[in-house]
Short mmCIF file of C-alpha atoms and ligand atoms in Angstrom, two decimals:
data_model
loop_
_atom_site.label_atom_id
_atom_site.label_comp_id
_atom_site.label_asym_id
_atom_site.label_seq_id
_atom_site.Cartn_x
_atom_site.Cartn_y
_atom_site.Cartn_z
CA UNK A 1 166.05 118.01 74.65
CA UNK A 2 162.86 115.84 75.21
CA UNK A 3 160.63 116.12 78.50
CA UNK A 4 161.53 112.90 79.63
CA UNK A 5 165.30 113.89 79.64
CA UNK A 6 164.57 117.29 81.33
CA UNK A 7 162.65 115.58 84.11
CA UNK A 8 165.33 112.96 84.65
CA UNK A 9 165.66 109.38 84.01
CA UNK A 10 163.16 107.38 85.79
CA UNK A 11 164.42 105.36 88.68
CA UNK A 12 162.83 102.89 91.34
CA UNK A 13 162.74 103.91 94.91
CA UNK A 14 160.94 101.60 97.63
CA UNK A 15 160.37 104.35 99.94
CA UNK A 16 160.02 108.28 99.14
CA UNK A 17 159.52 110.53 102.28
CA UNK A 18 157.95 113.81 101.30
CA UNK A 19 158.38 116.85 103.89
CA UNK A 20 157.37 120.35 103.45
CA UNK A 21 160.54 121.97 104.69
CA UNK A 22 164.32 120.63 104.71
CA UNK A 23 164.57 118.73 107.99
CA UNK A 24 160.87 117.61 108.36
CA UNK A 25 161.29 114.14 106.92
CA UNK A 26 164.44 113.73 108.93
CA UNK A 27 162.76 114.71 112.11
CA UNK A 28 159.56 112.79 111.17
CA UNK A 29 160.98 109.31 109.92
CA UNK A 30 164.87 109.54 109.61
CA UNK A 31 165.60 106.60 111.93
CA UNK A 32 163.18 104.61 109.82
CA UNK A 33 164.77 105.80 106.47
CA UNK A 34 168.23 104.91 107.94
CA UNK A 35 166.94 101.47 108.78
CA UNK A 36 165.34 100.75 105.58
CA UNK A 37 168.41 101.71 103.68
CA UNK A 38 170.52 99.44 105.79
CA UNK A 39 167.91 96.56 105.23
CA UNK A 40 168.69 97.12 101.39
CA UNK A 41 165.76 99.16 100.24
CA UNK A 42 166.24 102.39 97.95
CA UNK A 43 165.06 105.24 100.04
CA UNK A 44 164.62 109.04 99.20
CA UNK A 45 163.70 112.38 100.54
CA UNK A 46 161.75 114.89 98.38
CA UNK A 47 161.58 118.40 100.17
CA UNK A 48 158.79 120.74 99.12
CA UNK A 49 160.69 123.99 99.52
CA UNK A 50 163.99 125.16 100.31
CA UNK A 51 162.89 126.76 103.53
CA UNK A 52 163.44 130.35 102.69
CA UNK A 53 161.08 131.72 104.83
CA UNK A 54 162.71 130.17 107.78
CA UNK A 55 163.45 132.76 110.74
CA UNK A 56 166.96 131.16 110.80
CA UNK A 57 169.47 130.04 108.16
CA UNK A 58 169.60 130.75 104.53
CA UNK A 59 168.27 128.35 101.49
CA UNK A 60 171.83 127.80 100.66
CA UNK A 61 172.84 126.92 104.23
CA UNK A 62 169.76 124.65 104.61
CA UNK A 63 170.55 122.92 101.21
CA UNK A 64 174.08 121.85 102.62
CA UNK A 65 172.43 120.78 105.66
CA UNK A 66 169.94 118.72 104.10
CA UNK A 67 172.68 117.17 101.77
CA UNK A 68 174.81 116.25 104.68
CA UNK A 69 171.93 114.65 106.49
CA UNK A 70 171.03 112.82 103.43
CA UNK A 71 174.50 111.08 103.34
CA UNK A 72 174.26 110.26 107.18
CA UNK A 73 170.66 108.43 106.68
CA UNK A 74 172.43 107.03 103.42
CA UNK A 75 169.59 108.04 101.08
CA UNK A 76 169.68 107.15 97.52
CA UNK A 77 168.38 110.36 96.40
CA UNK A 78 167.40 113.98 97.92
CA UNK A 79 165.32 115.97 95.81
CA UNK A 80 163.48 119.56 96.12
CA UNK A 81 160.20 120.48 94.50
CA UNK A 82 161.19 124.36 94.92
CA UNK A 83 157.63 125.39 95.88
CA UNK A 84 157.55 128.53 97.58
CA UNK A 85 158.01 128.21 101.48
CA UNK A 86 154.82 129.01 103.50
CA UNK A 87 152.74 129.42 100.27
CA UNK A 88 152.33 125.70 99.52
CA UNK A 89 148.86 125.32 98.33
CA UNK A 90 146.90 122.32 96.73
CA UNK A 91 146.57 123.66 93.10
CA UNK A 92 147.02 122.16 89.55
CA UNK A 93 150.72 123.38 89.25
CA UNK A 94 151.77 121.58 92.71
CA UNK A 95 149.87 118.40 91.91
CA UNK A 96 151.37 118.14 88.51
CA UNK A 97 154.95 118.66 89.90
CA UNK A 98 154.44 116.08 92.55
CA UNK A 99 152.86 113.61 90.00
CA UNK A 100 156.15 114.08 87.86
CA UNK A 101 158.25 113.29 90.90
CA UNK A 102 156.02 110.23 91.59
CA UNK A 103 156.66 109.00 88.18
CA UNK A 104 160.26 109.76 88.15
CA UNK A 105 161.07 107.93 91.41
CA UNK A 106 158.41 105.32 91.19
CA UNK A 107 158.07 104.67 94.97
CA UNK A 108 156.34 101.60 96.35
CA UNK A 109 155.55 103.51 99.61
CA UNK A 110 155.31 107.06 100.35
CA UNK A 111 155.83 108.92 103.76
CA UNK A 112 154.31 112.25 104.40
CA UNK A 113 152.75 114.89 106.77
CA UNK A 114 149.50 114.10 108.55
CA UNK A 115 146.37 116.27 107.28
CA UNK A 116 145.95 117.87 110.64
CA UNK A 117 148.92 120.11 111.51
CA UNK A 118 149.55 123.82 112.81
CA UNK A 119 151.64 124.67 109.86
CA UNK A 120 149.53 125.14 106.67
CA UNK A 121 152.68 123.90 104.50
CA UNK A 122 152.35 120.47 106.12
CA UNK A 123 148.64 120.09 105.86
CA UNK A 124 148.87 121.19 102.09
CA UNK A 125 151.78 118.88 101.49
CA UNK A 126 149.61 116.02 102.76
CA UNK A 127 146.88 117.11 100.41
CA UNK A 128 149.06 117.21 97.56
CA UNK A 129 150.87 114.00 98.07
CA UNK A 130 147.53 112.11 98.62
CA UNK A 131 145.98 113.68 95.38
CA UNK A 132 149.04 113.13 93.33
CA UNK A 133 149.74 109.67 94.40
CA UNK A 134 146.31 108.82 92.75
CA UNK A 135 146.53 111.05 89.76
CA UNK A 136 149.95 109.75 88.80
CA UNK A 137 148.29 106.44 88.17
CA UNK A 138 146.13 107.84 85.57
CA UNK A 139 147.54 107.34 82.08
CA UNK A 140 145.90 110.38 80.55
CA UNK A 141 146.93 112.84 83.36
CA UNK A 142 149.87 115.03 82.22
CA UNK A 143 150.38 112.77 79.31
CA UNK A 144 152.56 115.05 77.23
CA UNK A 145 155.43 115.64 79.73
CA UNK A 146 155.40 112.84 82.07
CA UNK A 147 156.94 109.27 82.55
CA UNK A 148 154.79 106.49 82.58
CA UNK A 149 152.04 106.45 85.06
CA UNK A 150 152.79 104.98 88.53
CA UNK A 151 150.71 104.75 91.49
CA UNK A 152 152.34 103.84 94.98
CA UNK A 153 150.88 101.16 97.05
CA UNK A 154 150.23 103.03 100.17
CA UNK A 155 150.91 106.31 102.11
CA UNK A 156 151.90 106.17 105.90
CA UNK A 157 151.81 109.51 107.63
CA UNK A 158 154.43 110.94 110.17
CA UNK A 159 154.23 113.81 112.57
CA UNK A 160 150.71 113.57 113.80
CA UNK A 161 148.67 114.98 116.57
CA UNK A 162 149.08 113.58 120.10
CA UNK A 163 145.39 112.46 119.95
CA UNK A 164 146.12 110.03 116.99
CA UNK A 165 146.98 106.58 117.65
CA UNK A 166 149.90 105.30 115.39
CA UNK A 167 148.98 102.46 113.16
CA UNK A 168 152.34 100.97 113.55
CA UNK A 169 155.63 101.66 115.19
CA UNK A 170 159.07 101.07 113.77
CA UNK A 171 161.65 100.17 116.24
CA UNK A 172 164.91 102.39 115.32
CA UNK A 173 166.96 101.90 118.48
CA UNK A 174 169.85 100.76 116.28
CA UNK A 175 169.76 103.91 114.21
CA UNK A 176 168.68 106.54 116.86
CA UNK A 177 172.51 107.76 116.89
CA UNK A 178 172.39 108.16 113.02
CA UNK A 179 169.09 110.17 113.35
CA UNK A 180 170.54 112.35 115.90
CA UNK A 181 173.65 113.00 114.00
CA UNK A 182 171.32 113.74 110.62
CA UNK A 183 169.25 115.91 112.86
CA UNK A 184 172.29 117.81 114.12
CA UNK A 185 173.23 118.94 110.43
CA UNK A 186 170.53 121.27 110.70
CA UNK A 187 172.86 123.79 112.61
CA UNK A 188 171.15 126.80 111.59
CA UNK A 189 167.81 125.75 112.67
CA UNK A 190 168.73 124.32 116.21
CA UNK A 191 170.18 125.68 119.27
CA UNK A 192 173.67 127.57 118.93
CA UNK A 193 174.61 129.68 121.92
CA UNK A 194 176.73 131.70 119.46
CA UNK A 195 173.94 132.58 116.98
CA UNK A 196 172.55 135.85 117.05
CA UNK A 197 169.63 134.92 114.80
CA UNK A 198 166.15 135.13 116.39
CA UNK A 199 164.91 132.12 118.63
CA UNK A 200 162.46 129.65 117.21
CA UNK A 201 160.65 126.74 118.57
CA UNK A 202 163.44 124.43 116.88
CA UNK A 203 166.26 126.67 118.25
CA UNK A 204 165.31 126.21 121.85
CA UNK A 205 167.96 124.26 123.88
CA UNK A 206 165.63 121.48 124.78
CA UNK A 207 164.16 120.75 121.07
CA UNK A 208 166.09 117.87 120.32
CA UNK A 209 165.75 116.28 123.68
CA UNK A 210 162.13 116.71 123.37
CA UNK A 211 162.06 115.20 119.92
CA UNK A 212 164.05 112.10 121.35
CA UNK A 213 161.46 111.83 124.28
CA UNK A 214 158.90 111.25 121.78
CA UNK A 215 160.84 108.53 120.32
CA UNK A 216 161.32 106.94 123.84
CA UNK A 217 157.87 107.18 124.63
CA UNK A 218 156.90 105.56 121.16
CA UNK A 219 159.63 103.03 121.99
CA UNK A 220 158.27 102.26 125.46
CA UNK A 221 154.86 101.23 123.85
CA UNK A 222 156.54 98.29 122.11
CA UNK A 223 159.13 97.44 124.53
CA UNK A 224 162.33 99.02 122.81
CA UNK A 225 164.42 102.24 123.41
CA UNK A 226 163.63 104.16 120.37
CA UNK A 227 160.56 104.07 117.79
CA UNK A 228 158.97 106.14 115.36
CA UNK A 229 155.25 105.87 114.81
CA UNK A 230 153.20 106.04 111.66
CA UNK A 231 149.66 106.43 110.56
CA UNK A 232 147.88 104.92 107.79
CA UNK A 233 144.50 105.56 106.77
CA UNK A 234 143.74 102.79 104.77
CA UNK A 235 143.10 99.01 106.27
CA UNK A 236 146.14 97.21 106.08
CA UNK A 237 146.30 94.03 104.06
CA UNK A 238 148.68 91.69 105.98
CA UNK A 239 149.92 88.95 103.82
CA UNK A 240 151.38 86.82 106.83
CA UNK A 241 149.95 87.66 110.36
CA UNK A 242 152.34 85.42 111.97
CA UNK A 243 155.38 87.06 110.63
CA UNK A 244 153.74 90.68 111.50
CA UNK A 245 152.82 89.84 115.18
CA UNK A 246 155.55 87.58 116.20
CA UNK A 247 157.89 90.67 116.26
CA UNK A 248 155.90 91.62 119.29
CA UNK A 249 157.84 91.06 122.42
CA UNK A 250 154.82 90.70 124.84
CA UNK A 251 151.63 92.68 125.68
CA UNK A 252 152.75 96.33 125.78
CA UNK A 253 150.51 99.29 125.81
ZN1 ZN B 301 158.08 121.83 108.31
#
């Protein structure tokens, strides 16, 4: 079997969201992914690990949960890089694996974690994605095995510290229910009064409410109910400032 066959047939995604653990991308930008899919874009999620170090749930449960959430978000594809949970590091193997996925899915835009985060897997995922996004465009990098070179146009980051001001907000009000349904697929991770597994930050009864409170806050800054915020490090090249800015309702904070 040729390497191209082993790696899969290349496809074209508009957006690929990359999270360290199954559920990160759903929590961080699930509403935006559902909205983009409804707008007709091809959208996917790549999870870096199977979440096997999670205090609750098994990798098998988490794979089923991630698959169920993908259906609700109407993703074109959901894939897993199968790196070791809690041991994601910026190294040659991880970068090469990521380069191959970028060349396989050929996304125009990447969404991923921010470079400051309490979880080292999130930090290192961000680093791997940023480096691999560049390397994937170099024709001589991993030339023996990979599909044709491809470099995404830009990277937008989700799940950042409170001191970071988002570059843009996405109104996800119409998709807040879908996002909530996708989040609730992750039963093993969330509040369950019948579970005897250890408690975690996510399994607290107030976790989903707090996640939605953040959406409501982001929404309040643009005059809508629910929004997700993104941070882009590079300067934005705006083709049509009128089209962009005319979506503003008024002078919100
Ligand atoms: Zn995570």
